[in-house]
């Protein structure tokens, strides 16, 4: 099985931004899914470096077009590894291999009688580098750039694209998934209801010299679209290369909807005119919008992809893009939405499951995954996994990463709920329930391992971390859950490690009161200043109504926020015989507390325990650990007893 996928080659008139990143990350996700499913894959991206816009941008920068293209192309090449994107090839249209292929392709189409010389006058948009008809303009303006095109009349070479109109209509009607989603196929068929004009495929050197020479007339350069589209086969060594014969029959292009017409009309007709097979699919995605407008360099609302990835991590950024946008539709981008996804899906759901599952394996099974005996509900468990695999695979094959991730998160939710319903801490206290405990723990480990494999296309770093903590080889991930289960070692000791996704505090949460900083790596707590009138009123009340020594008002007591927490992980602090570092869950967030209970409790006895915690205490630095709260404990004759609820209550419940 083979899989070949391409991004558009990005124009080097601007630095990489969110739009470029989304297309490229989506293709990386699709490529990784196919690798997970056992396909031999080839993933191509690159840069488009010819045309009017490049010449103009280079002149503005006081550089030659080649020097300018070298500089911007390097930014694209360097950006992708920082977003965990792994490509097989990066092509530039200024490379000899591409220039040679364009000349060969142009010459072939000409010899087949599909190129002619003529004169044309039309409305030319330099931003789009194409002619527009009167009907295509909106109020006399370019529909994309909102600028008035310049009317240009000149002699050029033309491709007889109109000859292939009915052929293309028939192809679209016979192959419904040629353009995906369906709405864009309908849009192209709408274009084709009007007569398809021939395509001007050259520019005279009297106006533009920065381009690939026309092979049979050196007074002209090749039109940038006729040049750029050919990259998809020049990278495969067309026409006789081994890669071309191996991968072109399964080719898929992924583009944004603004370049639908060149890819859905120009490119198929060009291939047909050259008597070449067509690509298999054209995958078309919508726009990221900011404040209800399309993200665009020209309107000044570009979001720098790398800044978001650096701030929140490349895995979290990739997850947000894949989960937030329904492929094909427009979606709204904001940092607040990213943080909400991070906290709800990654910190609370996935992070919490990983920490709880590994901590319970550590405590209740000596850190090793048990071998379970057959259980009465095995069929239900395996049926759930099989259904997940089917939904996940179908979603990715139809270019719907969001649905695939939704299915994975259903399993994450099921496993989190099963911990509460199965209560491994209670099973561990009853020797007669040892078999059930082993089944529950083995399923947690197996489910977590399978989740790790399924999220690998989207969050490769997190997936590798999960498998590594389970003692598994991350290079052997598979879409087959049975194979995943077979790879779980039973003789290695599991270490839970730190939380995968420390919660990010929002401005709204910080304004509620003194709470610890949640910025990864921060050494100092967040300082919260109370309004002056609040401080003054408190001071006045205490001055006017002095209290007996040792008493506090109800207002003073209400300042203390007590909540029920669950201890997820515990470990001794090096260099201290008293401190134990606790990772706790408050239901909606996780925290770290350094508790001076090391002489009274062993770390392994604390995992799974529900405790009472002061959550609005100003953070303190203890032995290099920023402690974000305090446990409540009673003392008798020098012995500490941690206070716990004597009835089952949900984690995060307020104590009053």
XYZ file of C-alpha atoms in Angstrom:
656
model
C 0.000 0.000 0.000
C 1.265 3.450 -0.974
C 0.352 7.007 0.000
C 1.562 10.246 -1.617
C 0.421 13.606 -0.281
C 1.431 17.171 -1.094
C 0.933 20.671 0.223
C 0.806 23.547 -2.213
C 4.271 24.918 -2.714
C 4.127 28.103 -0.678
C 4.794 31.451 -2.284
C 7.933 33.098 -0.910
C 6.527 36.611 -0.733
C 5.844 36.176 3.019
C 7.104 34.324 6.086
C 5.393 31.107 7.262
C 2.174 31.749 9.205
C -0.830 29.876 10.600
C -2.371 29.181 7.195
C 0.805 27.549 5.905
C 1.205 25.666 9.172
C -2.332 24.251 9.130
C -2.017 22.800 5.633
C 1.402 21.343 6.360
C 0.521 19.941 9.790
C -2.666 18.401 8.368
C -0.628 16.632 5.704
C 1.891 15.468 8.272
C -0.987 14.064 10.343
C -2.411 12.259 7.306
C 1.020 10.945 6.347
C 1.655 9.667 9.882
C -1.773 7.991 9.990
C -0.955 6.072 6.817
C 2.434 5.076 8.241
C 0.635 3.852 11.374
C -1.689 1.829 9.143
C 1.258 0.208 7.333
C 1.458 2.291 4.146
C 4.668 3.307 2.395
C 4.332 7.086 2.379
C 5.804 10.059 0.544
C 5.119 13.601 1.781
C 6.086 16.604 -0.366
C 6.158 20.314 0.384
C 8.221 23.201 -0.909
C 8.256 26.774 -2.167
C 6.987 28.570 -5.279
C 9.617 31.132 -6.248
C 8.774 32.677 -9.632
C 6.431 35.407 -10.831
C 5.574 39.086 -10.481
C 5.094 39.111 -6.714
C 8.518 37.638 -6.035
C 10.227 40.072 -8.363
C 8.400 42.971 -6.699
C 9.123 41.767 -3.151
C 12.808 41.263 -3.986
C 13.074 44.755 -5.466
C 11.445 46.200 -2.348
C 14.016 44.370 -0.198
C 16.893 45.535 -2.448
C 17.789 41.949 -3.274
C 17.974 39.852 -6.400
C 14.958 37.560 -6.862
C 17.138 34.487 -6.283
C 18.692 35.852 -3.080
C 15.280 36.841 -1.795
C 13.799 33.444 -2.649
C 16.724 31.668 -0.951
C 16.114 33.629 2.243
C 12.355 33.077 2.521
C 12.463 29.470 1.314
C 14.908 28.709 4.130
C 12.382 30.030 6.665
C 9.813 27.506 5.443
C 12.296 24.648 5.454
C 13.390 25.504 9.006
C 9.847 26.018 10.324
C 8.480 22.532 9.807
C 10.749 20.510 12.141
C 9.783 22.907 14.949
C 6.175 21.831 14.408
C 7.113 18.113 14.400
C 6.524 17.927 10.646
C 8.499 15.198 8.865
C 8.642 15.553 5.076
C 10.210 13.227 2.531
C 11.024 15.969 0.032
C 11.177 19.755 -0.095
C 11.081 21.114 -3.625
C 11.901 24.594 -4.901
C 10.781 25.822 -8.311
C 14.219 27.365 -8.855
C 15.874 23.934 -8.715
C 17.254 22.468 -11.977
C 15.150 19.284 -11.583
C 11.972 21.345 -11.600
C 13.006 23.691 -14.395
C 13.908 20.730 -16.610
C 10.564 19.043 -15.950
C 8.575 22.207 -16.673
C 10.390 22.650 -19.995
C 9.765 19.008 -20.911
C 6.077 19.172 -19.928
C 5.519 22.478 -21.772
C 7.194 21.124 -24.880
C 5.081 17.931 -24.764
C 1.790 19.840 -24.533
C 2.903 22.120 -27.361
C 3.834 19.186 -29.624
C 0.398 17.689 -28.995
C -1.078 20.846 -30.531
C -2.538 22.254 -27.300
C -0.510 25.502 -27.230
C -1.072 28.450 -29.591
C 0.160 32.050 -29.916
C -2.321 34.911 -29.637
C -3.199 38.280 -28.171
C -5.340 38.846 -25.122
C -6.602 41.774 -23.088
C -7.899 41.313 -19.567
C -8.044 42.510 -15.989
C -4.781 41.401 -14.372
C -4.336 41.149 -10.588
C -0.663 41.229 -9.673
C -1.496 39.789 -6.237
C -3.081 36.686 -7.786
C -0.840 36.787 -10.877
C -3.810 35.966 -13.099
C -6.332 37.535 -15.458
C -9.945 37.965 -14.327
C -13.051 38.196 -16.473
C -15.644 40.902 -15.819
C -17.940 38.296 -14.245
C -15.256 37.162 -11.797
C -14.643 40.656 -10.415
C -16.686 41.837 -7.420
C -17.691 45.459 -7.819
C -14.784 45.816 -10.213
C -12.287 44.479 -7.647
C -10.247 41.299 -7.276
C -12.398 39.067 -5.015
C -9.366 37.972 -2.994
C -7.257 41.114 -2.631
C -10.028 43.733 -2.877
C -7.889 45.778 -5.288
C -8.687 47.054 -8.777
C -6.929 44.905 -11.403
C -4.912 46.523 -14.156
C -6.152 46.064 -17.717
C -3.337 44.499 -19.760
C -3.323 43.655 -23.441
C -0.372 41.658 -24.777
C 0.690 38.766 -26.999
C 1.294 35.435 -25.254
C 1.061 31.689 -25.620
C -2.210 30.050 -24.617
C -3.202 26.550 -23.502
C -6.382 25.185 -25.134
C -8.003 24.529 -21.758
C -11.509 25.016 -23.154
C -11.112 21.806 -25.185
C -11.267 19.802 -21.938
C -14.320 21.366 -20.310
C -16.794 18.560 -20.999
C -14.202 15.905 -20.224
C -13.600 17.496 -16.791
C -17.337 17.784 -16.081
C -17.759 14.092 -16.893
C -14.810 13.157 -14.678
C -16.219 15.095 -11.718
C -19.623 13.503 -12.189
C -18.158 10.004 -12.407
C -15.700 10.304 -9.501
C -17.531 11.902 -6.610
C -14.548 11.905 -4.231
C -12.094 13.440 -6.705
C -12.535 16.743 -4.843
C -13.222 16.545 -1.108
C -15.357 17.653 0.704
C -18.303 17.369 -1.674
C -19.173 21.080 -1.487
C -16.022 22.041 -3.369
C -16.769 19.564 -6.170
C -20.121 21.290 -6.561
C -18.377 24.662 -6.586
C -16.078 23.569 -9.421
C -19.024 22.212 -11.391
C -20.574 25.650 -10.900
C -17.493 27.241 -12.488
C -17.832 24.875 -15.423
C -21.397 25.931 -16.232
C -19.822 28.952 -17.940
C -17.622 28.520 -21.027
C -14.070 27.653 -19.989
C -11.640 30.123 -21.505
C -8.183 29.135 -22.698
C -5.355 29.762 -20.241
C -2.581 32.286 -20.866
C 0.535 30.289 -19.940
C 3.385 32.748 -20.601
C 4.534 36.255 -19.736
C 6.641 38.374 -22.120
C 10.154 39.086 -20.899
C 9.549 42.725 -21.755
C 7.356 42.746 -18.610
C 8.742 39.926 -16.501
C 12.072 38.094 -16.648
C 11.877 36.157 -13.351
C 10.553 32.785 -14.469
C 11.331 29.588 -16.373
C 12.069 30.129 -20.056
C 9.549 28.780 -22.542
C 11.464 25.927 -24.225
C 10.592 26.941 -27.795
C 10.639 30.762 -27.444
C 13.159 32.502 -25.189
C 11.258 35.799 -25.423
C 8.780 34.464 -22.874
C 8.791 32.935 -19.402
C 6.286 30.376 -18.140
C 3.205 31.625 -16.274
C 3.734 30.948 -12.585
C 0.744 28.579 -12.210
C 1.705 26.524 -15.272
C 5.155 26.303 -13.690
C 4.169 25.682 -10.038
C 1.595 22.914 -10.486
C 4.129 20.725 -12.244
C 6.157 20.466 -9.003
C 3.954 17.574 -7.912
C 5.447 15.378 -10.634
C 8.884 16.988 -11.013
C 9.572 15.907 -7.399
C 8.824 12.320 -8.497
C 11.251 12.422 -11.452
C 8.520 12.487 -14.112
C 8.063 10.821 -16.525
C 10.235 7.741 -16.044
C 11.349 7.894 -12.418
C 10.719 4.999 -10.041
C 9.015 7.330 -7.555
C 6.625 8.581 -10.248
C 5.449 5.073 -11.100
C 5.216 4.130 -7.421
C 3.469 7.162 -5.929
C 1.681 9.175 -8.617
C -1.210 6.687 -8.985
C -2.128 7.375 -5.313
C -1.384 11.127 -5.273
C -3.422 13.466 -3.069
C -3.129 17.259 -2.939
C -4.175 19.294 0.111
C -4.922 22.973 -0.457
C -6.813 25.943 0.982
C -9.986 26.912 -0.847
C -8.501 30.118 -2.309
C -6.492 28.081 -4.833
C -9.289 25.667 -5.736
C -9.626 26.758 -9.371
C -5.978 26.247 -10.425
C -5.845 22.814 -8.777
C -9.305 21.627 -9.787
C -9.384 23.032 -13.345
C -5.942 24.108 -14.596
C -4.044 21.069 -13.276
C -6.373 18.226 -14.380
C -6.704 19.693 -17.877
C -2.938 20.168 -18.111
C -2.402 16.516 -17.203
C -5.043 15.369 -19.668
C -3.475 17.457 -22.439
C -0.128 15.777 -21.730
C -1.839 12.355 -21.701
C -0.854 11.762 -18.073
C -2.918 10.055 -15.343
C -4.703 12.311 -12.868
C -4.111 12.567 -9.139
C -6.537 10.604 -6.931
C -7.904 13.274 -4.570
C -7.928 17.035 -4.062
C -8.499 17.787 -0.360
C -9.709 21.356 0.224
C -9.792 23.068 3.614
C -11.359 26.338 4.744
C -9.906 29.493 6.236
C -8.820 30.257 9.744
C -10.622 33.461 10.669
C -9.674 36.000 13.301
C -12.434 38.357 14.362
C -14.701 37.051 11.564
C -12.222 37.922 8.809
C -9.983 35.641 6.774
C -6.472 35.390 8.163
C -4.375 37.291 5.639
C -1.054 39.068 5.519
C -2.665 41.858 3.527
C -5.187 42.733 6.264
C -2.661 42.448 9.078
C -4.171 39.685 11.220
C -1.610 36.939 10.652
C -0.953 34.693 13.637
C 2.603 33.445 13.834
C 2.332 29.682 14.102
C 5.720 29.203 15.673
C 4.990 31.632 18.505
C 1.916 29.592 19.496
C 3.851 26.334 19.266
C 6.694 27.710 21.350
C 4.321 29.021 24.000
C 2.137 25.940 24.418
C 4.206 23.174 22.829
C 4.041 21.840 19.281
C 1.839 18.876 20.268
C -0.784 21.088 21.900
C -0.740 23.433 18.903
C -1.102 20.559 16.428
C -3.940 19.080 18.501
C -5.827 22.381 18.572
C -5.630 22.812 14.791
C -6.772 19.242 14.111
C -9.553 19.180 16.715
C -10.910 22.711 16.283
C -11.402 22.844 12.508
C -13.865 20.652 10.646
C -11.907 19.969 7.481
C -13.390 21.941 4.608
C -15.146 24.562 6.740
C -13.879 27.865 8.098
C -12.937 28.045 11.758
C -12.239 30.749 14.314
C -8.753 31.038 15.784
C -8.013 32.653 19.121
C -5.495 32.025 21.835
C -8.324 31.737 24.373
C -9.864 28.869 22.394
C -6.475 27.171 22.241
C -6.047 27.458 26.020
C -9.570 26.115 26.610
C -8.809 23.063 24.451
C -5.458 22.622 26.193
C -6.922 22.670 29.692
C -10.072 20.628 29.003
C -8.814 17.995 26.568
C -5.111 17.696 27.284
C -4.582 18.642 30.934
C -7.861 17.324 32.356
C -8.715 14.374 30.101
C -5.558 12.867 28.603
C -3.086 14.125 31.200
C -5.282 13.057 34.087
C -5.839 9.574 32.639
C -2.133 9.010 32.050
C -1.157 10.154 35.536
C -3.878 8.189 37.320
C -3.375 4.978 35.347
C 0.388 4.902 35.775
C 0.202 5.883 39.439
C -2.225 3.034 40.167
C -0.066 0.540 38.325
C 2.823 1.764 40.435
C 0.937 1.430 43.703
C -1.295 -1.599 43.196
C 0.842 -3.747 40.901
C 4.400 -2.888 41.949
C 4.761 -0.764 38.810
C 4.212 -3.679 36.432
C 1.380 -4.425 34.042
C -0.370 -7.593 35.212
C -1.467 -10.431 32.947
C -5.255 -10.582 33.357
C -7.344 -13.716 33.464
C -10.355 -13.978 31.105
C -13.212 -11.771 32.317
C -16.946 -11.803 31.634
C -16.875 -8.343 30.025
C -13.876 -8.966 27.727
C -16.088 -9.022 24.641
C -17.562 -5.616 25.507
C -14.063 -4.174 25.961
C -12.775 -5.555 22.659
C -15.939 -4.505 20.819
C -15.390 -0.942 22.043
C -11.821 -0.974 20.754
C -12.806 -2.462 17.402
C -15.504 0.157 16.945
C -13.005 2.889 17.799
C -10.473 1.544 15.304
C -13.105 1.440 12.569
C -14.345 4.992 13.200
C -10.795 6.315 13.511
C -9.584 4.695 10.293
C -12.652 5.725 8.319
C -12.360 9.312 9.547
C -8.744 9.639 8.478
C -9.313 8.012 5.101
C -12.010 10.615 4.450
C -9.750 13.460 5.693
C -11.588 14.118 8.930
C -9.009 14.318 11.724
C -11.498 15.995 14.025
C -13.844 12.984 14.013
C -10.913 10.632 14.526
C -9.816 12.576 17.600
C -13.365 12.747 18.927
C -13.478 8.940 18.843
C -10.160 8.705 20.704
C -11.385 11.126 23.353
C -14.472 8.967 23.847
C -12.129 6.174 24.917
C -10.196 8.545 27.179
C -13.467 9.561 28.831
C -14.548 5.930 29.214
C -11.270 4.973 30.904
C -11.361 7.966 33.248
C -14.904 7.028 34.284
C -13.949 3.371 34.660
C -11.322 4.297 37.240
C -14.036 5.879 39.379
C -16.530 3.057 38.836
C -14.061 0.174 39.270
C -12.229 1.873 42.202
C -8.884 0.002 42.024
C -7.992 1.316 45.502
C -10.985 -0.557 46.906
C -10.282 -3.716 44.880
C -6.720 -3.692 46.222
C -7.994 -4.008 49.775
C -9.873 -7.251 49.054
C -7.675 -10.298 48.281
C -10.667 -12.036 46.707
C -10.829 -9.313 44.043
C -7.226 -9.622 42.919
C -8.253 -11.023 39.511
C -10.575 -8.084 38.865
C -7.885 -5.634 39.955
C -5.460 -7.197 37.467
C -8.059 -6.922 34.698
C -8.773 -3.268 35.474
C -5.078 -2.342 35.635
C -4.225 -4.290 32.469
C -7.045 -2.571 30.583
C -5.867 0.816 31.791
C -2.364 0.062 30.539
C -3.608 -1.397 27.254
C -6.075 1.425 26.682
C -3.420 4.037 27.423
C -0.955 2.343 25.064
C -3.554 2.215 22.284
C -4.455 5.855 22.873
C -0.748 6.656 22.580
C -0.626 4.970 19.179
C -3.802 6.670 17.945
C -2.685 10.177 18.952
C 0.788 9.702 17.422
C -0.202 11.199 14.038
C -1.380 14.373 15.803
C 0.821 14.531 18.922
C 3.959 12.524 18.192
C 5.980 13.728 21.189
C 3.203 12.939 23.676
C 2.633 9.513 22.121
C 6.301 8.623 22.424
C 6.321 9.808 26.040
C 3.318 7.628 26.922
C 4.833 4.544 25.307
C 8.190 5.190 26.931
C 6.596 5.432 30.378
C 4.923 2.088 29.736
C 8.319 0.634 28.821
C 7.256 0.155 25.171
C 9.198 0.688 21.950
C 7.636 3.803 20.301
C 8.996 2.777 16.894
C 6.561 -0.164 16.812
C 3.250 1.698 17.074
C 0.366 0.144 15.195
C -3.284 0.731 14.316
C -4.012 -2.841 15.451
C -4.890 -2.812 19.165
C -4.089 -6.521 19.510
C -0.572 -5.902 18.278
C -0.270 -2.924 20.647
C -1.338 -5.100 23.603
C 1.225 -7.753 22.651
C 4.009 -5.167 22.890
C 3.301 -4.195 26.504
C 6.155 -5.549 28.651
C 5.217 -7.368 31.843
C 8.672 -7.349 33.386
C 9.475 -3.622 33.367
C 8.754 -1.241 36.218
C 6.597 1.724 35.242
C 7.447 5.232 36.409
C 4.508 7.690 36.256
C 6.701 10.770 35.792
C 5.411 14.340 35.785
C 2.107 15.457 34.311
C 2.014 15.548 30.507
C 0.196 18.874 30.255
C 0.459 21.265 33.235
C -2.683 23.342 33.356
C -2.542 26.891 31.970
C -4.187 29.508 34.184
C -6.354 32.013 32.295
C -6.544 35.710 33.164
C -10.083 35.223 34.456
C -8.957 32.507 36.851
C -6.030 34.548 38.092
C -8.279 37.516 38.855
C -10.382 35.383 41.217
C -7.717 35.427 43.887
C -4.179 34.400 44.844
C -3.439 31.280 42.816
C -0.158 29.713 41.765
C 1.520 30.429 38.471
C 0.871 27.708 35.904
C 3.412 28.847 33.347
C 5.706 25.924 32.651
C 9.119 26.377 34.232
C 8.128 29.421 36.293
C 10.079 29.754 39.537
C 8.085 32.545 41.194
C 4.393 32.582 42.144
C 2.013 35.007 40.486
C 1.567 38.199 42.505
C -2.044 39.278 42.832
C -2.756 42.825 44.014
C -6.078 43.469 45.739
C -7.961 46.692 44.933
C -7.098 49.494 47.367
C -10.672 49.873 48.650
C -10.748 46.178 49.631
C -7.596 46.471 51.706
C -8.785 49.713 53.328
C -12.204 48.357 54.292
C -10.678 45.282 55.928
C -8.203 47.387 57.890
C -10.950 49.805 59.015
C -13.220 46.991 60.202
C -10.446 45.439 62.276
C -9.526 48.835 63.780
C -13.078 49.740 64.705
C -13.982 46.282 66.068
C -10.955 44.716 67.781
C -11.408 40.960 68.259
C -10.512 38.920 71.325
C -7.149 37.219 70.943
C -7.351 34.002 68.966
C -10.716 34.696 67.311
C -11.395 35.401 63.641
C -14.438 36.708 61.820
C -16.538 34.608 59.446
C -15.136 36.848 56.722
C -11.603 35.830 57.666
C -12.537 32.153 57.609
C -14.295 32.460 54.254
C -11.057 33.687 52.702
C -9.682 30.155 53.066
C -10.744 27.887 50.195
C -10.741 24.185 51.063
C -11.367 21.516 48.460
C -11.279 17.733 48.128
C -8.308 16.546 46.060
C -7.020 13.173 44.890
C -3.336 12.288 45.094
C -2.229 11.109 41.673
C 1.478 10.564 42.335
C 3.860 10.880 45.260
C 7.640 10.802 45.591
C 10.208 11.726 48.214
C 12.075 14.980 47.703
C 15.808 14.408 47.377
C 17.795 15.943 50.223
C 14.858 15.973 52.650
C 13.635 13.316 55.073
C 10.317 15.119 55.619
C 9.094 16.446 52.291
C 7.033 14.406 49.840
C 6.170 15.870 46.442
C 2.507 15.238 45.636
C 0.782 15.579 42.271
C -2.880 16.188 43.058
C -6.066 16.537 41.030
C -8.728 19.092 41.905
C -11.031 17.825 39.172
C -10.583 20.815 36.887
C -6.820 21.140 37.310
C -3.694 19.460 38.628
C -1.186 20.919 41.097
C 2.001 20.119 42.931
C 2.239 20.277 46.716
C 5.305 19.729 48.874
C 4.037 18.213 52.146
C 6.115 17.634 55.300
C 4.701 14.167 55.976
C 7.654 11.993 54.966
C 8.236 10.655 58.505
C 4.638 9.489 58.767
C 3.691 8.226 55.303
C 5.383 6.275 52.534
C 4.797 7.766 49.056
C 3.275 4.546 47.722
C 0.592 4.639 50.448
C -0.654 8.032 49.325
C -1.555 7.450 45.681
C -5.331 7.361 45.156
C -6.043 8.924 48.563
C -8.612 11.730 48.731
C -7.468 14.599 50.942
C -8.488 18.099 52.030
C -6.359 20.890 50.589
C -6.077 24.645 51.097
C -6.106 25.782 47.471
C -5.754 29.566 47.748
C -2.597 29.658 49.846
C 0.166 31.861 48.456
C 2.652 29.454 46.793
C 5.871 28.705 48.667
C 9.260 27.522 47.406
C 10.430 24.414 49.301
C 13.618 22.548 48.295
C 13.299 23.902 44.767
C 9.616 22.905 44.456
C 6.891 25.541 44.089
C 4.230 24.189 46.450
C 0.743 25.194 45.339
C -1.353 24.496 48.409
C -1.343 22.667 51.768
C -2.766 19.401 53.093
C -4.836 19.374 56.268
C -3.633 16.949 58.927
C -4.178 16.325 62.641
C -1.406 15.658 65.143
C -1.486 13.458 68.224
C 1.590 12.633 70.292
C 3.827 13.617 67.416
C 1.999 11.423 64.887
C 0.348 13.022 61.838
C -2.958 11.863 60.374
C -4.021 13.305 57.027
C -7.647 14.432 57.000
C -9.787 12.623 54.439
C -13.547 12.633 53.672
C -15.254 9.716 55.420
C -17.871 9.431 52.646
C -17.327 9.330 48.859
C -17.362 12.871 47.398
C -16.261 14.078 43.954
C -12.776 15.456 43.538
C -12.895 19.259 43.584
C -15.823 19.458 46.042
C -15.710 22.566 48.209
C -15.324 22.057 51.962
C -17.494 24.413 53.996
